[in-house]
Amino acid sequence: MTDFISAARMSSPAYFEDPKEARAQAVAVALEIIRARAGAATQHVNQLTYEFDNLSKYADQIQAAMESGGE
C-alpha cells in the first residue's frame, strides 16, 4: 500500500506541472492496483479483462483525487 501512496503523491500536480505527466502517473498507479488485484484473483483472465476495461476510470478517479488534494 505504501507504494500506491508514494506513486499517487508523485502524480499530484505539485510534482508534475504537465497534465500529460500527471496522467501518466495516474495510469501507473491504476496499473499497480490492477496488478495487485489480479494477482489475488482466482479467475485471472476474467479479472484482468474486467480490470483493464476499467483502467481509464481508475486513472480518472486517481487523477481527480490528486488534483483535489485528496479532499
mmCIF file of N, CA and C in Angstrom:
data_model
loop_
_atom_site.group_PDB
_atom_site.id
_atom_site.type_symbol
_atom_site.label_atom_id
_atom_site.label_comp_id
_atom_site.label_asym_id
_atom_site.label_seq_id
_atom_site.Cartn_x
_atom_site.Cartn_y
_atom_site.Cartn_z
ATOM 1 N N MET A 1 0.824 -1.198 0.000
ATOM 2 C CA MET A 1 0.000 0.000 0.000
ATOM 3 C C MET A 1 0.865 1.257 0.000
ATOM 4 N N THR A 2 1.996 1.201 0.649
ATOM 5 C CA THR A 2 2.874 2.359 0.691
ATOM 6 C C THR A 2 3.316 2.758 -0.706
ATOM 7 N N ASP A 3 3.568 1.762 -1.575
ATOM 8 C CA ASP A 3 3.958 2.067 -2.948
ATOM 9 C C ASP A 3 2.855 2.823 -3.672
ATOM 10 N N PHE A 4 1.595 2.436 -3.429
ATOM 11 C CA PHE A 4 0.479 3.126 -4.064
ATOM 12 C C PHE A 4 0.420 4.579 -3.608
ATOM 13 N N ILE A 5 0.608 4.789 -2.316
ATOM 14 C CA ILE A 5 0.549 6.152 -1.776
ATOM 15 C C ILE A 5 1.678 6.996 -2.334
ATOM 16 N N SER A 6 2.879 6.444 -2.377
ATOM 17 C CA SER A 6 4.021 7.178 -2.926
ATOM 18 C C SER A 6 3.793 7.520 -4.391
ATOM 19 N N ALA A 7 3.310 6.549 -5.150
ATOM 20 C CA ALA A 7 3.051 6.788 -6.573
ATOM 21 C C ALA A 7 1.943 7.808 -6.755
ATOM 22 N N ALA A 8 0.926 7.741 -5.913
ATOM 23 C CA ALA A 8 -0.178 8.693 -6.011
ATOM 24 C C ALA A 8 0.300 10.108 -5.702
ATOM 25 N N ARG A 9 1.150 10.232 -4.720
ATOM 26 C CA ARG A 9 1.689 11.562 -4.402
ATOM 27 C C ARG A 9 2.482 12.115 -5.571
ATOM 28 N N MET A 10 3.218 11.232 -6.251
ATOM 29 C CA MET A 10 4.007 11.667 -7.392
ATOM 30 C C MET A 10 3.134 12.167 -8.529
ATOM 31 N N SER A 11 1.888 11.695 -8.609
ATOM 32 C CA SER A 11 1.016 12.137 -9.692
ATOM 33 C C SER A 11 0.325 13.454 -9.376
ATOM 34 N N SER A 12 0.548 13.970 -8.187
ATOM 35 C CA SER A 12 -0.050 15.234 -7.788
ATOM 36 C C SER A 12 0.457 16.379 -8.664
ATOM 37 N N PRO A 13 -0.386 17.339 -8.974
ATOM 38 C CA PRO A 13 0.058 18.494 -9.753
ATOM 39 C C PRO A 13 1.230 19.225 -9.109
ATOM 40 N N ALA A 14 1.415 19.072 -7.815
ATOM 41 C CA ALA A 14 2.560 19.696 -7.159
ATOM 42 C C ALA A 14 3.870 19.098 -7.668
ATOM 43 N N TYR A 15 3.830 17.853 -8.098
ATOM 44 C CA TYR A 15 5.022 17.190 -8.608
ATOM 45 C C TYR A 15 5.145 17.329 -10.122
ATOM 46 N N PHE A 16 4.024 17.392 -10.822
ATOM 47 C CA PHE A 16 4.044 17.466 -12.278
ATOM 48 C C PHE A 16 3.179 18.610 -12.753
ATOM 49 N N GLU A 17 3.813 19.582 -13.383
ATOM 50 C CA GLU A 17 3.062 20.703 -13.948
ATOM 51 C C GLU A 17 2.376 20.300 -15.247
ATOM 52 N N ASP A 18 2.985 19.381 -15.985
ATOM 53 C CA ASP A 18 2.445 18.950 -17.273
ATOM 54 C C ASP A 18 1.316 17.950 -17.045
ATOM 55 N N PRO A 19 0.108 18.246 -17.539
ATOM 56 C CA PRO A 19 -1.018 17.321 -17.351
ATOM 57 C C PRO A 19 -0.762 15.927 -17.919
ATOM 58 N N LYS A 20 0.022 15.830 -18.987
ATOM 59 C CA LYS A 20 0.328 14.514 -19.555
ATOM 60 C C LYS A 20 1.182 13.689 -18.599
ATOM 61 N N GLU A 21 2.111 14.331 -17.903
ATOM 62 C CA GLU A 21 2.931 13.618 -16.923
ATOM 63 C C GLU A 21 2.085 13.178 -15.732
ATOM 64 N N ALA A 22 1.182 14.042 -15.286
ATOM 65 C CA ALA A 22 0.299 13.688 -14.174
ATOM 66 C C ALA A 22 -0.602 12.526 -14.576
ATOM 67 N N ARG A 23 -1.092 12.546 -15.815
ATOM 68 C CA ARG A 23 -1.948 11.455 -16.299
ATOM 69 C C ARG A 23 -1.157 10.148 -16.373
ATOM 70 N N ALA A 24 0.061 10.222 -16.845
ATOM 71 C CA ALA A 24 0.894 9.022 -16.926
ATOM 72 C C ALA A 24 1.115 8.420 -15.543
ATOM 73 N N GLN A 25 1.298 9.251 -14.557
ATOM 74 C CA GLN A 25 1.479 8.750 -13.198
ATOM 75 C C GLN A 25 0.177 8.153 -12.661
ATOM 76 N N ALA A 26 -0.952 8.765 -12.961
ATOM 77 C CA ALA A 26 -2.239 8.220 -12.515
ATOM 78 C C ALA A 26 -2.483 6.853 -13.147
ATOM 79 N N VAL A 27 -2.136 6.705 -14.410
ATOM 80 C CA VAL A 27 -2.283 5.412 -15.079
ATOM 81 C C VAL A 27 -1.340 4.393 -14.452
ATOM 82 N N ALA A 28 -0.122 4.810 -14.122
ATOM 83 C CA ALA A 28 0.831 3.894 -13.481
ATOM 84 C C ALA A 28 0.300 3.390 -12.142
ATOM 85 N N VAL A 29 -0.297 4.273 -11.370
ATOM 86 C CA VAL A 29 -0.889 3.872 -10.089
ATOM 87 C C VAL A 29 -2.037 2.899 -10.327
ATOM 88 N N ALA A 30 -2.887 3.206 -11.306
ATOM 89 C CA ALA A 30 -4.013 2.318 -11.617
ATOM 90 C C ALA A 30 -3.517 0.940 -12.043
ATOM 91 N N LEU A 31 -2.446 0.892 -12.820
ATOM 92 C CA LEU A 31 -1.889 -0.395 -13.238
ATOM 93 C C LEU A 31 -1.345 -1.184 -12.049
ATOM 94 N N GLU A 32 -0.763 -0.502 -11.096
ATOM 95 C CA GLU A 32 -0.271 -1.177 -9.886
ATOM 96 C C GLU A 32 -1.433 -1.767 -9.087
ATOM 97 N N ILE A 33 -2.515 -1.026 -9.013
ATOM 98 C CA ILE A 33 -3.703 -1.534 -8.312
ATOM 99 C C ILE A 33 -4.254 -2.753 -9.045
ATOM 100 N N ILE A 34 -4.325 -2.675 -10.366
ATOM 101 C CA ILE A 34 -4.801 -3.813 -11.152
ATOM 102 C C ILE A 34 -3.892 -5.017 -10.942
ATOM 103 N N ARG A 35 -2.595 -4.794 -10.948
ATOM 104 C CA ARG A 35 -1.642 -5.892 -10.751
ATOM 105 C C ARG A 35 -1.887 -6.581 -9.415
ATOM 106 N N ALA A 36 -2.083 -5.804 -8.385
ATOM 107 C CA ALA A 36 -2.312 -6.370 -7.051
ATOM 108 C C ALA A 36 -3.641 -7.119 -6.987
ATOM 109 N N ARG A 37 -4.671 -6.543 -7.559
ATOM 110 C CA ARG A 37 -5.991 -7.182 -7.513
ATOM 111 C C ARG A 37 -6.042 -8.440 -8.362
ATOM 112 N N ALA A 38 -5.442 -8.393 -9.548
ATOM 113 C CA ALA A 38 -5.468 -9.549 -10.440
ATOM 114 C C ALA A 38 -4.628 -10.698 -9.871
ATOM 115 N N GLY A 39 -3.561 -10.373 -9.186
ATOM 116 C CA GLY A 39 -2.719 -11.410 -8.591
ATOM 117 C C GLY A 39 -3.437 -12.178 -7.508
ATOM 118 N N ALA A 40 -4.402 -11.558 -6.879
ATOM 119 C CA ALA A 40 -5.151 -12.199 -5.801
ATOM 120 C C ALA A 40 -6.414 -12.899 -6.315
ATOM 121 N N ALA A 41 -6.743 -12.713 -7.575
ATOM 122 C CA ALA A 41 -7.976 -13.282 -8.135
ATOM 123 C C ALA A 41 -7.802 -14.767 -8.443
ATOM 124 N N THR A 42 -8.882 -15.503 -8.350
ATOM 125 C CA THR A 42 -8.841 -16.925 -8.680
ATOM 126 C C THR A 42 -9.074 -17.162 -10.166
ATOM 127 N N GLN A 43 -9.783 -16.279 -10.827
ATOM 128 C CA GLN A 43 -10.022 -16.383 -12.265
ATOM 129 C C GLN A 43 -9.284 -15.236 -12.942
ATOM 130 N N HIS A 44 -8.004 -15.436 -13.177
ATOM 131 C CA HIS A 44 -7.129 -14.359 -13.642
ATOM 132 C C HIS A 44 -7.555 -13.714 -14.955
ATOM 133 N N VAL A 45 -7.939 -14.505 -15.935
ATOM 134 C CA VAL A 45 -8.294 -13.942 -17.243
ATOM 135 C C VAL A 45 -9.522 -13.053 -17.127
ATOM 136 N N ASN A 46 -10.544 -13.532 -16.459
ATOM 137 C CA ASN A 46 -11.753 -12.728 -16.299
ATOM 138 C C ASN A 46 -11.473 -11.470 -15.485
ATOM 139 N N GLN A 47 -10.672 -11.596 -14.441
ATOM 140 C CA GLN A 47 -10.342 -10.455 -13.597
ATOM 141 C C GLN A 47 -9.532 -9.424 -14.375
ATOM 142 N N LEU A 48 -8.557 -9.876 -15.149
ATOM 143 C CA LEU A 48 -7.751 -8.945 -15.937
ATOM 144 C C LEU A 48 -8.602 -8.211 -16.970
ATOM 145 N N THR A 49 -9.486 -8.926 -17.619
ATOM 146 C CA THR A 49 -10.370 -8.286 -18.603
ATOM 147 C C THR A 49 -11.200 -7.202 -17.934
ATOM 148 N N TYR A 50 -11.787 -7.533 -16.797
ATOM 149 C CA TYR A 50 -12.596 -6.568 -16.051
ATOM 150 C C TYR A 50 -11.757 -5.358 -15.645
ATOM 151 N N GLU A 51 -10.585 -5.627 -15.076
ATOM 152 C CA GLU A 51 -9.741 -4.531 -14.587
ATOM 153 C C GLU A 51 -9.270 -3.633 -15.724
ATOM 154 N N PHE A 52 -8.835 -4.213 -16.834
ATOM 155 C CA PHE A 52 -8.371 -3.390 -17.943
ATOM 156 C C PHE A 52 -9.511 -2.618 -18.590
ATOM 157 N N ASP A 53 -10.702 -3.157 -18.560
ATOM 158 C CA ASP A 53 -11.862 -2.407 -19.052
ATOM 159 C C ASP A 53 -12.113 -1.163 -18.201
ATOM 160 N N ASN A 54 -11.674 -1.199 -16.959
ATOM 161 C CA ASN A 54 -11.876 -0.081 -16.033
ATOM 162 C C ASN A 54 -10.635 0.775 -15.813
ATOM 163 N N LEU A 55 -9.567 0.512 -16.532
ATOM 164 C CA LEU A 55 -8.309 1.234 -16.338
ATOM 165 C C LEU A 55 -8.484 2.748 -16.440
ATOM 166 N N SER A 56 -9.148 3.205 -17.477
ATOM 167 C CA SER A 56 -9.334 4.644 -17.672
ATOM 168 C C SER A 56 -10.138 5.260 -16.530
ATOM 169 N N LYS A 57 -11.171 4.546 -16.088
ATOM 170 C CA LYS A 57 -11.988 5.033 -14.972
ATOM 171 C C LYS A 57 -11.151 5.149 -13.699
ATOM 172 N N TYR A 58 -10.344 4.129 -13.439
ATOM 173 C CA TYR A 58 -9.485 4.163 -12.253
ATOM 174 C C TYR A 58 -8.515 5.346 -12.332
ATOM 175 N N ALA A 59 -7.890 5.515 -13.489
ATOM 176 C CA ALA A 59 -6.940 6.616 -13.653
ATOM 177 C C ALA A 59 -7.629 7.962 -13.488
ATOM 178 N N ASP A 60 -8.846 8.096 -14.019
ATOM 179 C CA ASP A 60 -9.614 9.341 -13.851
ATOM 180 C C ASP A 60 -9.839 9.645 -12.381
ATOM 181 N N GLN A 61 -10.232 8.617 -11.628
ATOM 182 C CA GLN A 61 -10.511 8.806 -10.206
ATOM 183 C C GLN A 61 -9.246 9.145 -9.425
ATOM 184 N N ILE A 62 -8.157 8.490 -9.747
ATOM 185 C CA ILE A 62 -6.883 8.769 -9.069
ATOM 186 C C ILE A 62 -6.427 10.181 -9.390
ATOM 187 N N GLN A 63 -6.494 10.558 -10.658
ATOM 188 C CA GLN A 63 -6.071 11.894 -11.051
ATOM 189 C C GLN A 63 -6.952 12.963 -10.414
ATOM 190 N N ALA A 64 -8.238 12.747 -10.354
ATOM 191 C CA ALA A 64 -9.142 13.729 -9.721
ATOM 192 C C ALA A 64 -8.831 13.866 -8.233
ATOM 193 N N ALA A 65 -8.543 12.759 -7.577
ATOM 194 C CA ALA A 65 -8.200 12.816 -6.154
ATOM 195 C C ALA A 65 -6.899 13.587 -5.944
ATOM 196 N N MET A 66 -5.951 13.384 -6.811
ATOM 197 C CA MET A 66 -4.672 14.092 -6.680
ATOM 198 C C MET A 66 -4.836 15.595 -6.937
ATOM 199 N N GLU A 67 -5.673 15.932 -7.898
ATOM 200 C CA GLU A 67 -5.887 17.339 -8.215
ATOM 201 C C GLU A 67 -6.656 18.067 -7.126
ATOM 202 N N SER A 68 -7.503 17.336 -6.414
ATOM 203 C CA SER A 68 -8.280 17.975 -5.353
ATOM 204 C C SER A 68 -7.538 17.963 -4.027
ATOM 205 N N GLY A 69 -6.373 17.362 -4.021
ATOM 206 C CA GLY A 69 -5.613 17.276 -2.783
ATOM 207 C C GLY A 69 -6.139 16.206 -1.855
ATOM 208 N N GLY A 70 -6.931 15.270 -2.378
ATOM 209 C CA GLY A 70 -7.452 14.171 -1.565
ATOM 210 C C GLY A 70 -8.662 14.526 -0.729
ATOM 211 N N GLU A 71 -9.254 15.680 -0.974
ATOM 212 C CA GLU A 71 -10.419 16.114 -0.178
ATOM 213 C C GLU A 71 -11.685 15.407 -0.585
#
